[in-house]
Short mmCIF file of C-alpha atoms in Angstrom, two decimals:
data_model
loop_
_atom_site.label_atom_id
_atom_site.label_comp_id
_atom_site.label_asym_id
_atom_site.label_seq_id
_atom_site.Cartn_x
_atom_site.Cartn_y
_atom_site.Cartn_z
CA MET R 1 -4.15 -1.99 -22.96
CA SER R 2 -4.81 -4.16 -19.98
CA GLU R 3 -7.38 -6.86 -20.00
CA HIS R 4 -9.79 -5.04 -17.74
CA SER R 5 -9.85 -1.82 -19.69
CA LEU R 6 -11.28 -3.71 -22.67
CA PRO R 7 -15.07 -3.88 -22.90
CA GLN R 8 -16.27 -6.46 -20.45
CA THR R 9 -18.69 -9.31 -21.00
CA PRO R 10 -21.84 -9.38 -18.84
CA ARG R 11 -20.31 -12.14 -16.75
CA GLN R 12 -17.13 -10.16 -16.13
CA ILE R 13 -19.25 -7.20 -15.10
CA TRP R 14 -21.40 -9.14 -12.63
CA MET R 15 -18.44 -11.03 -11.15
CA GLY R 16 -16.70 -7.69 -10.54
CA LEU R 17 -19.81 -6.18 -9.03
CA LEU R 18 -20.31 -9.15 -6.69
CA ALA R 19 -16.62 -9.05 -5.67
CA ARG R 20 -16.65 -5.33 -4.89
CA ALA R 21 -19.99 -5.40 -3.05
CA PRO R 22 -20.00 -5.11 0.75
CA ALA R 23 -20.50 -8.67 2.03
CA ALA R 24 -23.25 -7.66 4.45
CA ARG R 25 -25.21 -5.90 1.72
CA LEU R 26 -24.95 -8.88 -0.58
CA ALA R 27 -26.28 -11.10 2.22
CA GLU R 28 -29.25 -8.77 2.69
CA LEU R 29 -30.10 -8.80 -0.98
CA CYS R 30 -29.76 -12.55 -1.33
CA PRO R 31 -30.30 -14.11 2.10
CA ASP R 32 -31.30 -17.61 1.03
CA LEU R 33 -28.98 -19.75 -1.03
CA PRO R 34 -30.38 -22.60 -3.12
CA PRO R 35 -28.92 -26.08 -2.65
CA HIS R 36 -25.49 -26.31 -4.24
CA GLU R 37 -22.60 -28.72 -4.51
CA VAL R 38 -19.27 -27.28 -3.40
CA LEU R 39 -16.47 -27.92 -5.88
CA ARG R 40 -13.88 -25.84 -4.07
CA ALA R 41 -14.75 -24.83 -0.54
CA PRO R 42 -14.25 -21.14 0.22
CA GLU R 43 -10.50 -20.60 0.62
CA VAL R 44 -8.76 -17.51 1.94
CA GLY R 45 -5.51 -16.56 0.24
CA ALA R 46 -3.44 -13.68 -1.02
CA VAL R 47 -3.13 -12.14 -4.46
CA MET R 48 -0.05 -10.12 -5.36
CA VAL R 49 -1.18 -6.74 -6.66
CA GLU R 50 0.98 -5.37 -9.45
CA GLY R 51 1.54 -1.75 -10.33
CA ARG R 52 3.31 -0.22 -13.31
CA ILE R 53 6.53 1.77 -13.10
CA GLY R 54 5.66 5.40 -13.85
CA GLY R 55 1.99 4.39 -14.04
CA THR R 56 2.46 3.08 -17.58
CA GLY R 57 5.66 1.01 -17.71
CA GLN R 58 6.94 -2.38 -16.60
CA PRO R 59 4.98 -4.18 -13.87
CA PHE R 60 6.29 -4.34 -10.30
CA ASN R 61 4.91 -5.98 -7.16
CA LEU R 62 3.09 -3.45 -5.00
CA GLY R 63 2.00 -5.81 -2.21
CA GLU R 64 -0.61 -8.45 -1.57
CA MET R 65 -4.31 -8.28 -0.80
CA THR R 66 -6.49 -10.87 0.89
CA VAL R 67 -8.87 -12.70 -1.43
CA THR R 68 -11.34 -15.53 -0.87
CA ARG R 69 -12.27 -17.89 -3.68
CA CYS R 70 -14.95 -20.50 -4.09
CA ALA R 71 -16.31 -22.75 -6.83
CA LEU R 72 -19.58 -24.66 -6.72
CA ARG R 73 -22.36 -26.11 -8.79
CA VAL R 74 -26.04 -25.12 -8.73
CA GLY R 75 -27.86 -27.76 -10.77
CA SER R 76 -25.76 -28.02 -13.90
CA LEU R 77 -24.34 -24.50 -13.65
CA VAL R 78 -20.85 -23.87 -12.28
CA GLY R 79 -20.27 -20.65 -10.38
CA HIS R 80 -16.94 -19.10 -9.47
CA ALA R 81 -15.99 -16.29 -7.15
CA TYR R 82 -12.78 -14.43 -6.29
CA VAL R 83 -13.65 -11.72 -3.82
CA GLN R 84 -11.53 -9.27 -1.86
CA GLY R 85 -11.22 -9.92 1.86
CA ARG R 86 -11.58 -12.96 4.09
CA ASP R 87 -15.33 -13.43 4.20
CA LYS R 88 -16.12 -17.00 3.20
CA ASP R 89 -19.86 -16.38 3.08
CA HIS R 90 -19.25 -13.54 0.66
CA ALA R 91 -17.29 -15.85 -1.67
CA ARG R 92 -19.89 -18.60 -1.43
CA ARG R 93 -22.79 -16.23 -2.07
CA ALA R 94 -20.98 -14.60 -5.00
CA ALA R 95 -20.27 -18.03 -6.53
CA VAL R 96 -23.91 -19.12 -6.13
CA LEU R 97 -25.06 -15.92 -7.80
CA ASP R 98 -22.51 -16.37 -10.59
CA ALA R 99 -24.14 -19.75 -11.29
CA LEU R 100 -27.71 -18.45 -10.99
CA LEU R 101 -27.00 -15.54 -13.31
CA GLN R 102 -26.08 -18.02 -16.03
CA GLY R 103 -29.40 -19.83 -15.66
CA ASP R 104 -33.03 -19.24 -16.58
CA GLN R 105 -33.66 -17.27 -13.36
CA ALA R 106 -31.01 -14.73 -14.40
CA ALA R 107 -33.45 -11.86 -14.99
CA ARG R 108 -34.85 -12.21 -11.48
CA TYR R 109 -31.41 -12.15 -9.78
CA ARG R 110 -30.28 -9.35 -12.01
CA ARG R 111 -33.19 -7.23 -10.71
CA GLN R 112 -32.99 -8.41 -7.12
CA VAL R 113 -29.22 -8.14 -6.69
CA LEU R 114 -27.15 -6.75 -9.55
CA ASP R 115 -29.24 -3.69 -10.34
CA VAL R 116 -29.33 -2.72 -6.68
CA LEU R 117 -25.59 -3.21 -6.17
CA GLN R 118 -24.83 -1.30 -9.35
CA ALA R 119 -27.01 1.61 -8.32
CA GLU R 120 -25.50 1.74 -4.84
CA GLU R 121 -21.95 1.55 -6.15
CA THR R 122 -22.66 4.33 -8.64
CA THR R 123 -24.15 6.49 -5.89
CA ALA R 124 -21.21 5.89 -3.56
CA ARG R 125 -18.73 6.76 -6.30
CA ALA R 126 -20.66 9.82 -7.37
CA THR R 127 -20.81 11.07 -3.78
CA ARG R 128 -17.04 10.85 -3.38
CA ALA R 129 -16.47 12.39 -6.81
CA ALA R 130 -18.82 15.25 -5.94
CA LYS R 131 -17.00 15.90 -2.65
CA ALA R 132 -13.69 15.85 -4.51
CA ALA R 133 -15.07 18.25 -7.13
CA ALA R 134 -16.00 20.68 -4.34
CA THR R 135 -12.30 20.82 -3.39
CA LYS R 136 -11.16 21.66 -6.93
CA VAL R 137 -9.19 24.90 -6.92
CA GLU R 138 -10.70 27.73 -8.97
CA PHE R 139 -7.81 30.03 -9.76
CA PHE R 140 -8.49 33.66 -10.42
CA THR R 141 -6.01 36.27 -11.51
CA LEU R 142 -5.96 39.69 -9.96
CA VAL R 143 -6.13 42.37 -12.61
CA ARG R 144 -3.09 44.61 -12.43
CA GLY R 145 -2.90 47.93 -14.26
CA ASP R 146 -5.61 48.59 -16.77
CA ASP R 147 -5.81 48.63 -20.51
CA GLN R 148 -8.42 51.29 -20.78
CA MET C 1 25.91 -16.45 19.39
CA TYR C 2 22.96 -16.90 21.67
CA VAL C 3 22.02 -20.23 23.21
CA ALA C 4 18.72 -21.76 24.10
CA VAL C 5 18.11 -21.32 27.78
CA LYS C 6 15.50 -23.29 29.63
CA GLY C 7 13.51 -21.86 32.48
CA GLY C 8 11.45 -18.78 32.99
CA GLU C 9 8.23 -20.35 31.69
CA ARG C 10 6.18 -19.06 34.57
CA ALA C 11 7.72 -15.60 34.33
CA ILE C 12 6.91 -15.51 30.61
CA GLU C 13 3.34 -16.68 31.17
CA ASN C 14 2.78 -14.07 33.82
CA ALA C 15 4.39 -11.37 31.69
CA HIS C 16 1.97 -12.22 28.86
CA ALA C 17 -0.99 -12.17 31.22
CA TRP C 18 0.06 -8.74 32.41
CA LEU C 19 0.59 -7.59 28.81
CA ALA C 20 -3.00 -8.61 28.01
CA GLU C 21 -4.27 -6.64 31.00
CA GLU C 22 -2.17 -3.59 30.12
CA ARG C 23 -3.25 -3.78 26.51
CA ARG C 24 -6.87 -3.52 27.51
CA GLY C 25 -6.05 -0.79 30.01
CA ASP C 26 -8.58 0.54 32.49
CA PRO C 27 -11.72 -1.62 32.10
CA GLY C 28 -13.73 1.41 33.20
CA ILE C 29 -12.94 2.94 29.80
CA ALA C 30 -14.91 1.65 26.80
CA GLU C 31 -13.09 -0.88 24.63
CA MET C 32 -12.08 0.15 21.10
CA SER C 33 -13.63 -1.86 18.30
CA ILE C 34 -11.86 -2.91 15.10
CA ALA C 35 -14.41 -0.86 13.16
CA GLN C 36 -13.55 2.23 15.20
CA ILE C 37 -9.83 1.81 14.56
CA ARG C 38 -10.44 1.17 10.86
CA ALA C 39 -12.67 4.21 10.49
CA GLN C 40 -11.08 6.73 12.86
CA LEU C 41 -7.39 5.78 12.73
CA ALA C 42 -7.51 5.16 8.99
CA LEU C 43 -4.07 6.59 8.27
CA ALA C 44 -2.45 4.31 10.86
CA VAL C 45 -4.33 1.41 9.23
CA ASN C 46 -3.00 2.51 5.84
CA ARG C 47 0.55 2.61 7.07
CA VAL C 48 0.30 -0.87 8.54
CA MET C 49 -1.15 -2.19 5.26
CA ALA C 50 1.61 -0.52 3.21
CA GLU C 51 4.51 -1.70 5.35
CA GLY C 52 2.89 -5.02 6.20
CA SER C 53 2.50 -5.36 2.43
CA LEU C 54 -1.01 -6.77 2.75
CA TYR C 55 -4.13 -4.82 1.83
CA ASP C 56 -6.80 -5.73 4.38
CA PRO C 57 -8.04 -2.83 6.55
CA ASP C 58 -9.75 -5.08 9.13
CA LEU C 59 -6.61 -7.13 9.70
CA ALA C 60 -4.47 -4.01 9.96
CA ALA C 61 -6.91 -2.55 12.51
CA LEU C 62 -6.79 -5.78 14.51
CA ALA C 63 -2.99 -5.73 14.44
CA ILE C 64 -2.95 -2.13 15.71
CA LYS C 65 -5.27 -3.06 18.57
CA GLN C 66 -3.22 -6.13 19.50
CA ALA C 67 0.06 -4.19 19.25
CA ARG C 68 -1.26 -1.45 21.56
CA GLY C 69 -0.71 1.09 18.79
CA ASP C 70 2.94 0.12 18.15
CA LEU C 71 2.78 0.30 14.35
CA ILE C 72 6.00 -1.59 13.67
CA GLU C 73 4.80 -4.40 15.94
CA ALA C 74 1.50 -4.31 14.02
CA VAL C 75 3.39 -4.54 10.71
CA PHE C 76 5.24 -7.54 12.13
CA LEU C 77 1.92 -9.24 13.02
CA ILE C 78 0.61 -8.65 9.48
CA ARG C 79 3.79 -10.01 7.89
CA ALA C 80 3.58 -13.11 10.08
CA TYR C 81 -0.08 -13.67 9.20
CA ARG C 82 0.63 -13.18 5.52
CA THR C 83 2.99 -16.14 5.49
CA THR C 84 0.05 -18.41 6.40
CA LEU C 85 -1.91 -17.48 3.26
CA PRO C 86 -1.65 -19.46 0.04
CA ARG C 87 -0.80 -17.30 -2.96
CA LEU C 88 -3.79 -17.44 -5.31
CA GLY C 89 -2.04 -15.54 -8.09
CA SER C 90 -0.95 -12.14 -9.30
CA SER C 91 -3.27 -9.35 -10.39
CA CYS C 92 -3.20 -7.58 -13.71
CA PRO C 93 -1.19 -4.38 -13.17
CA ILE C 94 -3.51 -1.74 -11.73
CA GLU C 95 -4.28 1.18 -14.04
CA THR C 96 -3.76 4.37 -12.08
CA ALA C 97 -4.85 6.44 -15.09
CA GLN C 98 -8.35 5.07 -14.39
CA MET C 99 -8.24 5.94 -10.70
CA ALA C 100 -11.38 7.43 -9.12
CA VAL C 101 -9.41 10.33 -7.63
CA ILE C 102 -10.27 12.04 -4.37
CA ARG C 103 -7.11 14.12 -4.45
CA ARG C 104 -4.94 15.15 -7.36
CA ILE C 105 -2.47 18.00 -7.38
CA SER C 106 0.41 19.08 -9.57
CA ALA C 107 3.24 21.39 -8.58
CA THR C 108 4.34 21.82 -12.21
CA TYR C 109 1.15 23.00 -13.92
CA LYS C 110 -1.43 25.34 -12.51
CA ASP C 111 -4.09 24.69 -15.12
CA LEU C 112 -4.32 21.15 -16.26
CA PRO C 113 -7.06 18.81 -17.48
CA GLY C 114 -8.89 17.46 -14.44
CA GLY C 115 -7.77 20.41 -12.32
CA GLN C 116 -6.16 20.69 -8.92
CA VAL C 117 -8.30 18.66 -6.53
CA LEU C 118 -7.31 19.05 -2.88
CA GLY C 119 -9.33 16.21 -1.37
CA PRO C 120 -9.43 15.55 2.40
CA THR C 121 -5.99 17.00 3.12
CA PHE C 122 -4.15 18.28 6.21
CA ASP C 123 -2.52 20.90 3.95
CA TYR C 124 -3.60 24.46 4.76
CA THR C 125 -4.82 23.44 8.22
CA HIS C 126 -3.20 25.53 10.94
CA ARG C 127 -1.91 22.59 12.96
CA LEU C 128 -3.56 23.95 16.08
CA LEU C 129 -4.88 21.35 18.48
CA ASP C 130 -8.65 21.18 18.23
CA PHE C 131 -9.88 20.88 21.79
CA LYS C 132 -13.42 20.31 20.58
CA LEU C 133 -12.30 16.79 19.70
CA ALA C 134 -11.35 16.23 23.35
CA ALA C 135 -14.93 16.75 24.43
CA GLU C 136 -17.06 13.65 24.73
CA GLY C 137 -20.15 13.17 22.58
CA GLU C 138 -18.94 15.13 19.60
CA MET C 139 -21.64 15.72 17.02
CA PRO C 140 -20.61 14.20 13.69
CA PRO C 141 -19.48 16.95 11.33
CA PRO C 142 -22.00 17.75 8.58
CA PRO C 143 -21.43 16.04 5.22
CA ALA C 144 -18.76 17.82 3.18
CA PRO C 145 -19.96 20.15 0.40
CA THR C 146 -20.38 18.70 -3.06
CA ALA C 147 -20.07 20.07 -6.58
CA PRO C 148 -20.96 18.69 -9.99
CA ALA C 149 -18.30 16.15 -10.99
CA SER C 150 -17.20 14.77 -14.31
CA CYS C 151 -16.84 11.01 -14.42
CA GLU C 152 -14.03 11.04 -16.98
CA ASP C 153 -10.62 9.58 -16.22
CA VAL C 154 -8.07 12.12 -15.06
CA PRO C 155 -5.03 12.01 -17.36
CA HIS C 156 -1.53 11.70 -15.94
CA VAL C 157 0.52 14.89 -16.01
CA THR C 158 3.56 13.04 -17.33
CA ALA C 159 1.52 11.91 -20.34
CA MET C 160 1.17 15.60 -21.25
CA LEU C 161 4.93 16.16 -21.06
CA ASN C 162 5.50 12.94 -22.97
CA ARG C 163 3.80 14.37 -26.04
CA ASP C 164 6.64 16.84 -26.60
CA GLY C 165 9.35 14.29 -25.93
CA MET C 166 10.38 16.49 -23.02
CA ILE C 167 10.32 13.63 -20.54
CA GLN C 168 11.69 10.15 -20.54
CA THR C 169 8.97 7.60 -21.38
CA GLU C 170 7.99 4.51 -19.44
CA LEU C 171 7.23 1.88 -22.05
CA ARG C 172 4.46 -0.53 -21.29
CA GLY C 173 5.79 -3.98 -20.54
CA THR C 174 4.59 -7.42 -19.60
CA ALA C 175 7.69 -8.88 -17.95
CA THR C 176 6.98 -10.87 -14.78
CA PRO C 177 8.42 -8.71 -12.00
CA PRO C 178 10.82 -10.17 -9.42
CA ASP C 179 9.21 -10.81 -6.03
CA LEU C 180 11.28 -10.40 -2.89
CA THR C 181 8.72 -12.32 -0.85
CA ARG C 182 9.49 -15.39 -2.96
CA THR C 183 13.19 -15.07 -3.75
CA PRO C 184 15.64 -13.35 -1.40
CA MET C 185 16.63 -9.95 -2.74
CA GLU C 186 19.78 -9.99 -4.83
CA LEU C 187 21.84 -6.94 -5.72
CA PRO C 188 22.10 -5.22 -8.07
CA ALA C 189 18.30 -5.07 -8.14
CA ASN C 190 16.31 -3.89 -11.16
CA ARG C 191 13.91 -0.98 -10.77
CA ALA C 192 10.86 -3.22 -10.27
CA LEU C 193 12.51 -4.98 -7.34
CA ARG C 194 13.69 -1.69 -5.85
CA LEU C 195 10.17 -0.27 -6.00
CA GLN C 196 8.75 -3.35 -4.25
CA ALA C 197 11.32 -2.98 -1.46
CA ILE C 198 10.70 0.76 -1.08
CA THR C 199 6.89 0.65 -1.10
CA ARG C 200 6.92 -1.80 1.84
CA GLY C 201 9.87 -0.05 3.50
CA ASP C 202 9.67 1.95 6.72
CA GLU C 203 8.09 5.35 6.15
CA GLY C 204 10.53 7.10 8.48
CA PHE C 205 13.54 5.59 6.76
CA ILE C 206 12.30 6.35 3.23
CA LEU C 207 11.36 9.88 4.33
CA SER C 208 14.85 10.52 5.72
CA MET C 209 16.54 9.12 2.62
CA ALA C 210 14.39 11.37 0.42
CA TYR C 211 15.06 14.36 2.65
CA SER C 212 18.81 13.74 2.42
CA THR C 213 18.62 14.07 -1.39
CA GLN C 214 16.85 17.40 -1.01
CA ARG C 215 19.56 18.65 1.35
CA GLY C 216 22.26 17.88 -1.18
CA TYR C 217 23.27 14.25 -0.68
CA GLY C 218 22.62 13.15 -4.27
CA ARG C 219 20.40 16.04 -5.32
CA THR C 220 17.87 15.20 -8.06
CA HIS C 221 15.97 18.51 -8.46
CA ALA C 222 12.52 16.99 -8.05
CA PHE C 223 9.18 18.65 -8.73
CA VAL C 224 5.98 16.86 -7.84
CA GLY C 225 4.61 16.48 -11.35
CA GLU C 226 1.57 14.84 -9.88
CA LEU C 227 0.27 13.42 -6.66
CA ARG C 228 -3.00 11.49 -6.76
CA ILE C 229 -4.99 9.49 -4.24
CA GLY C 230 -8.00 7.38 -5.08
CA THR C 231 -9.52 4.00 -5.69
CA VAL C 232 -8.51 1.61 -8.44
CA ALA C 233 -10.04 -1.70 -9.45
CA VAL C 234 -7.90 -4.81 -9.08
CA ALA C 235 -8.44 -7.41 -11.80
CA MET C 236 -7.00 -10.88 -12.04
CA GLU C 237 -6.82 -13.44 -14.80
CA ILE C 238 -8.81 -16.44 -13.53
CA ALA C 239 -7.23 -19.62 -14.89
CA GLU C 240 -10.44 -21.68 -14.54
CA LEU C 241 -12.38 -19.14 -16.58
CA GLY C 242 -9.78 -17.97 -19.08
CA PHE C 243 -10.58 -14.29 -18.61
CA ALA C 244 -9.91 -11.50 -16.15
CA VAL C 245 -12.41 -10.23 -13.59
CA ASP C 246 -12.31 -7.49 -10.98
CA ILE C 247 -11.65 -9.10 -7.61
CA GLY C 248 -11.91 -5.88 -5.63
CA ALA C 249 -10.82 -2.29 -5.37
CA ILE C 250 -8.05 -0.68 -3.36
CA GLU C 251 -7.10 2.83 -2.38
CA VAL C 252 -3.60 3.89 -3.38
CA THR C 253 -1.43 7.01 -3.44
CA GLU C 254 0.70 7.69 -6.49
CA CYS C 255 3.42 10.29 -6.90
CA GLU C 256 5.37 11.11 -10.02
CA THR C 257 8.27 13.46 -9.81
CA VAL C 258 9.64 15.36 -12.76
CA ASN C 259 13.36 15.85 -12.38
CA GLN C 260 15.61 18.32 -14.09
CA PHE C 261 18.25 16.48 -16.07
CA THR C 262 20.88 18.18 -18.16
CA GLY C 263 21.84 15.05 -20.02
CA SER C 264 24.67 12.58 -19.54
CA LYS C 265 27.08 10.56 -21.66
CA THR C 266 24.18 8.31 -22.73
CA GLU C 267 21.01 10.42 -22.44
CA PRO C 268 19.92 13.72 -24.03
CA PRO C 269 18.76 16.64 -21.86
CA GLN C 270 15.17 15.93 -20.84
CA PHE C 271 13.11 15.57 -17.73
CA THR C 272 13.44 12.25 -15.93
CA ARG C 273 11.04 10.59 -13.54
CA GLY C 274 10.81 9.17 -10.08
CA TYR C 275 7.85 6.99 -9.12
CA GLY C 276 6.02 6.30 -5.91
CA LEU C 277 2.99 4.04 -5.43
CA VAL C 278 1.81 3.00 -1.98
CA PHE C 279 -1.27 1.28 -0.51
CA GLY C 280 -3.78 3.64 1.13
CA GLN C 281 -3.69 7.37 1.72
CA THR C 282 0.03 7.59 2.31
CA GLU C 283 1.12 10.82 0.72
CA ARG C 284 4.35 11.44 2.62
CA LYS C 285 5.54 7.95 1.84
CA ALA C 286 4.62 8.12 -1.86
CA ILE C 287 6.46 11.42 -2.37
CA ALA C 288 9.50 10.11 -0.48
CA MET C 289 9.41 6.88 -2.49
CA SER C 290 9.51 8.77 -5.79
CA LEU C 291 12.55 10.80 -4.68
CA VAL C 292 14.43 7.72 -3.51
CA ASP C 293 13.49 5.85 -6.70
CA ARG C 294 14.93 8.68 -8.78
CA ALA C 295 18.13 8.88 -6.73
CA LEU C 296 18.71 5.14 -7.21
CA ARG C 297 18.45 5.47 -11.00
CA TRP C 298 21.85 7.19 -11.37
CA ARG C 299 23.44 4.21 -13.08
CA GLU C 300 20.85 3.70 -15.84
CA LEU C 301 20.78 7.46 -16.54
CA GLY C 302 24.56 7.68 -16.76
CA GLU C 303 24.89 10.04 -13.78
CA ASP C 304 27.85 10.08 -11.42
CA PHE C 305 27.79 8.19 -8.16
CA VAL C 306 28.63 10.92 -5.68
CA GLY C 307 28.69 8.59 -2.70
CA ALA C 308 25.33 9.79 -1.34
CA PRO C 309 23.51 7.27 0.89
CA ALA C 310 20.30 7.57 -1.18
CA GLN C 311 22.23 6.54 -4.32
CA ASP C 312 23.59 3.45 -2.62
CA GLU C 313 21.24 0.64 -3.52
CA GLU C 314 22.60 -1.73 -0.91
CA PHE C 315 22.39 0.88 1.82
CA VAL C 316 18.78 1.80 0.96
CA LEU C 317 17.31 -1.59 0.14
CA MET C 318 18.98 -3.57 2.90
CA HIS C 319 17.99 -1.12 5.64
CA ALA C 320 14.47 -0.08 4.57
CA ASP C 321 12.53 -2.98 6.08
CA ASN C 322 11.47 -2.22 9.64
CA VAL C 323 10.57 -5.83 10.50
CA GLN C 324 14.02 -7.06 9.49
CA ALA C 325 15.68 -4.13 11.21
CA THR C 326 13.67 -4.63 14.41
CA GLY C 327 14.41 -8.35 14.44
CA PHE C 328 18.14 -7.82 14.23
CA LEU C 329 18.21 -4.82 16.49
CA GLU C 330 16.14 -6.37 19.24
CA HIS C 331 17.74 -9.78 19.19
CA ILE C 332 20.67 -8.32 21.11
CA LYS C 333 18.44 -8.04 24.16
CA LEU C 334 17.97 -11.81 24.20
CA PRO C 335 20.27 -13.94 26.35
CA HIS C 336 23.88 -13.77 25.14
CA TYR C 337 25.26 -15.24 28.36
CA VAL C 338 27.84 -17.50 26.72
CA ASP C 339 29.09 -14.81 24.32
CA PHE C 340 29.39 -12.43 27.16
CA GLN C 341 31.25 -14.94 29.33
CA ALA C 342 33.78 -15.32 26.52
CA GLU C 343 34.10 -11.54 26.18
CA LEU C 344 34.58 -11.23 29.90
CA GLU C 345 37.38 -13.83 29.84
CA LEU C 346 39.05 -12.06 26.92
CA VAL C 347 38.94 -8.60 28.47
CA ARG C 348 40.20 -9.99 31.81
CA ARG C 349 43.17 -11.61 30.08
CA LEU C 350 44.02 -8.54 27.97
CA ARG C 351 43.75 -6.36 31.02
CA ALA C 352 46.02 -8.63 33.06
CA GLU C 353 48.58 -8.65 30.23
CA ALA C 354 48.42 -4.87 29.84
CA LEU C 355 48.85 -4.33 33.58
CA ALA C 356 51.78 -6.80 33.68
CA THR C 357 53.51 -4.99 30.77
CA GLN C 358 52.98 -1.65 32.48
CA GLU C 359 54.46 -2.94 35.76
CA ALA C 360 57.46 -4.40 33.97
CA ALA C 361 58.08 -1.07 32.25
CA GLU C 362 58.04 0.84 35.52
#
């Protein structure tokens, strides 16, 4: 099994949620960033995305995606972010939140940010799944002849 | 040979100024935004991401705008930009079995777990121009109907065939795949390298290669075992942390063909597989990719090489890239004055000799 299909730790879950969140929405939910010391300034780069031959076999290189990373310190807590796209503010905000969520204010940021993002992501997914479900083909067989 | 020629700076500058004006077109017509291109020309954006080999819808939309809708030029812009980015690493292989599918169909089984899900498809449309779209101020269509959905993963069709040993298996591996963006492609290529070259190859070229196999040039008797489109999470091992996290999610199209195979010197009769996986909603490309992949597997499956173009690895892989092809094709329009002078001299001399011989003979 791959690493990410194993049960995830809370930190893995929140880092994923912050990375997948729309940058503008994250900024709305957490507009003010506390003072922080930048360890690695937001940097835009590319990650090679791998697929598997036949969906299950040997890895192959599918193509790259843009990713922005950032590392910083809030007080004594180090936060990291690797987020899809080229938005440096997104990476910085995600890294700050990664640090804050390890601290004693975690419960507050969980409520203010994570719970909201999680709910919105779930809704967005469910909406698409429900539209897909409406296009599922219901086969019916015409009765030919009769047994009676 | 072509030589550097000086001069023409002003002509070039003015040509570029005019290009900028033409690109914008009539200023009386509203300008297109990147968001509009991304949202309303999404399939063009997908194609540019797939062939540009960089997943970033905003960048692809920008490239389309800058290239005036010339998609190969847009792919070129994306490839050029990509070279400026540092490589931060490689992802964990994406798990398409965990895809949030919006479309999933099988041509081999009518009833299958997860069902036949059509998704937002052009199939079954009548291909009649819709003149309502030509009218300004179109009302947005109402939201599409919904139905109760299960949130379970949709199993792969080939996994069902695998249970009976009726189909060749793809064993899970961890080998680091070759990367043609890092090391120039060398032939013979293994399957991983071939798939990388095909997934970023020109859609038209891959389509024609696939079509040629269907018309008999290296026939592989393909059924679409499964075609699925949807979103998958992308995870990456973060060295600083020592564990993997999701860094985003991408939309991909996956096609698996199931191919009749009567057995060969080395393999028993069983179904074999062709595989296509492409960024975005790119169904035509993914199906074509899986046919070409299967045709190129003749050697490992112990089939005969019948001389079909789609079986010829060098022919397919070395001609699939539209940026490379465009570069070489279009360079012949650049100044070749010195070459041509030499040609002119040669033809003049040969002609004079030929005429002299003819006169002597008469």
